[in-house]
Coordinates of N, CA and C in Angstrom, one line a residue:
M1 N 0.8 -1.2 0.0 CA 0.0 0.0 0.0 C 0.9 1.3 0.0
K2 N 2.0 1.2 0.7 CA 2.9 2.4 0.8 C 3.5 2.6 -0.6
F3 N 3.8 1.6 -1.3 CA 4.4 1.8 -2.7 C 3.4 2.4 -3.6
V4 N 2.1 2.0 -3.5 CA 1.1 2.6 -4.4 C 1.0 4.1 -4.1
L5 N 0.9 4.4 -2.8 CA 0.8 5.8 -2.4 C 2.0 6.6 -2.8
F6 N 3.2 6.0 -2.6 CA 4.4 6.7 -3.0 C 4.4 7.0 -4.5
F7 N 4.1 6.1 -5.4 CA 4.1 6.3 -6.8 C 3.0 7.2 -7.2
L8 N 1.9 7.2 -6.5 CA 0.8 8.1 -6.8 C 1.2 9.6 -6.6
I9 N 1.8 9.8 -5.4 CA 2.3 11.1 -5.0 C 3.4 11.6 -6.0
T10 N 4.3 10.7 -6.2 CA 5.4 11.0 -7.2 C 4.9 11.4 -8.5
G11 N 3.9 10.6 -9.0 CA 3.3 10.9 -10.3 C 2.6 12.3 -10.3
L12 N 1.9 12.6 -9.3 CA 1.3 13.9 -9.2 C 2.3 15.1 -9.2
I13 N 3.4 14.9 -8.5 CA 4.4 15.9 -8.4 C 5.1 16.1 -9.8
V14 N 5.4 15.0 -10.4 CA 6.0 15.1 -11.8 C 5.1 15.8 -12.7
R15 N 3.8 15.4 -12.7 CA 2.8 16.0 -13.6 C 2.7 17.5 -13.3
H16 N 2.7 17.9 -12.1 CA 2.6 19.3 -11.7 C 3.9 20.0 -12.3
L17 N 5.0 19.5 -12.1 CA 6.3 20.1 -12.6 C 6.3 20.2 -14.1
M18 N 5.8 19.2 -14.8 CA 5.7 19.3 -16.2 C 4.8 20.4 -16.7
Q19 N 3.7 20.5 -16.0 CA 2.7 21.6 -16.4 C 3.3 23.0 -16.1
Q20 N 4.1 23.1 -15.0 CA 4.7 24.4 -14.7 C 5.8 24.7 -15.8
R21 N 6.5 23.7 -16.2 CA 7.5 23.9 -17.3 C 6.9 24.3 -18.6
K22 N 5.8 23.7 -18.9 CA 5.0 24.0 -20.1 C 4.5 25.5 -20.1
Q23 N 4.0 25.9 -18.9 CA 3.5 27.2 -18.8 C 4.6 28.2 -18.8
N24 N 5.8 27.9 -18.2 CA 6.9 28.8 -18.3 C 7.4 29.0 -19.7
A25 N 7.4 27.9 -20.5 CA 7.9 28.0 -21.9 C 6.9 28.9 -22.7
L26 N 5.6 28.7 -22.5 CA 4.6 29.5 -23.2 C 4.8 31.0 -22.8
Q27 N 5.0 31.3 -21.5 CA 5.2 32.6 -21.0 C 6.4 33.3 -21.6
Q28 N 7.5 32.5 -21.7 CA 8.8 33.0 -22.3 C 8.6 33.3 -23.8
Q29 N 7.8 32.4 -24.5 CA 7.5 32.7 -25.9 C 6.7 33.9 -26.1
R30 N 5.7 34.1 -25.2 CA 4.9 35.3 -25.3 C 5.7 36.6 -25.0
L31 N 6.6 36.5 -24.1 CA 7.4 37.7 -23.8 C 8.4 38.0 -24.9
Q32 N 8.9 37.0 -25.6 CA 9.8 37.2 -26.7 C 9.0 37.8 -27.9
Q33 N 7.8 37.4 -28.1 CA 7.0 37.9 -29.2 C 6.6 39.4 -28.9
E34 N 6.3 39.7 -27.6 CA 6.0 41.1 -27.3 C 7.2 42.0 -27.4
K35 N 8.4 41.5 -27.0 CA 9.6 42.2 -27.1 C 9.9 42.5 -28.6
A36 N 9.8 41.5 -29.5 CA 10.0 41.7 -30.9 C 9.0 42.7 -31.5
A37 N 7.8 42.6 -31.1 CA 6.8 43.6 -31.6 C 7.1 45.0 -31.2
K38 N 7.5 45.2 -29.9 CA 7.9 46.5 -29.4 C 9.1 47.0 -30.2
Q39 N 10.1 46.2 -30.4 CA 11.3 46.6 -31.1 C 11.0 47.0 -32.5
A40 N 10.1 46.2 -33.2 CA 9.7 46.5 -34.6 C 9.0 47.8 -34.6
A41 N 8.1 48.0 -33.7 CA 7.3 49.3 -33.6 C 8.3 50.5 -33.4
F42 N 9.2 50.3 -32.5 CA 10.2 51.4 -32.2 C 11.0 51.7 -33.5
V43 N 11.5 50.7 -34.2 CA 12.2 50.9 -35.4 C 11.4 51.6 -36.4
K44 N 10.2 51.2 -36.6 CA 9.3 51.8 -37.6 C 9.0 53.3 -37.2
E45 N 8.8 53.5 -35.9 CA 8.6 54.9 -35.5 C 9.8 55.8 -35.6
T46 N 11.0 55.2 -35.3 CA 12.2 55.9 -35.4 C 12.5 56.3 -36.9
D47 N 12.2 55.3 -37.8 CA 12.4 55.5 -39.2 C 11.5 56.6 -39.7
A48 N 10.3 56.6 -39.2 CA 9.3 57.7 -39.6 C 9.7 59.0 -39.1
L49 N 10.2 59.1 -37.9 CA 10.6 60.4 -37.4 C 11.9 61.0 -37.9
N50 N 12.8 60.1 -38.3 CA 14.1 60.5 -38.7 C 14.4 59.8 -40.1
P51 N 13.8 60.2 -41.2 CA 14.1 59.6 -42.4 C 15.5 59.6 -42.9
H52 N 16.3 60.7 -42.5 CA 17.7 60.8 -42.9 C 18.5 59.8 -42.2
L53 N 18.0 59.2 -41.1 CA 18.8 58.1 -40.4 C 18.4 56.7 -40.8
R54 N 17.5 56.6 -41.7 CA 17.0 55.3 -42.1 C 18.2 54.5 -42.6
R55 N 18.2 53.2 -42.3 CA 19.2 52.3 -42.7 C 19.2 52.1 -44.2
K56 N 20.3 52.2 -44.8 CA 20.4 52.0 -46.3 C 20.5 50.5 -46.6
E57 N 19.8 50.1 -47.6 CA 19.9 48.7 -48.1 C 21.3 48.5 -48.6
P58 N 21.9 47.4 -48.4 CA 23.3 47.1 -48.9 C 23.2 47.0 -50.5
P59 N 24.2 47.6 -51.1 CA 24.1 47.5 -52.6 C 24.2 46.1 -53.1
T60 N 23.5 45.8 -54.1 CA 23.5 44.5 -54.7 C 24.4 44.5 -56.0
D61 N 25.3 43.6 -56.1 CA 26.2 43.6 -57.3 C 25.6 42.8 -58.4

């Protein structure tokens, strides 16, 4: 009976840790997407405000 209880509790703990890990991965992905969106918006706004500073495309030979 003790072994059954031990494995049941261990299984629940592992399941909980895996769910936390999945949630953390999703949160990190969401944060990276938000950061990329903010950076893109900043670059777009900066280019609009300062057209003379706009990055030049590299010349193609």
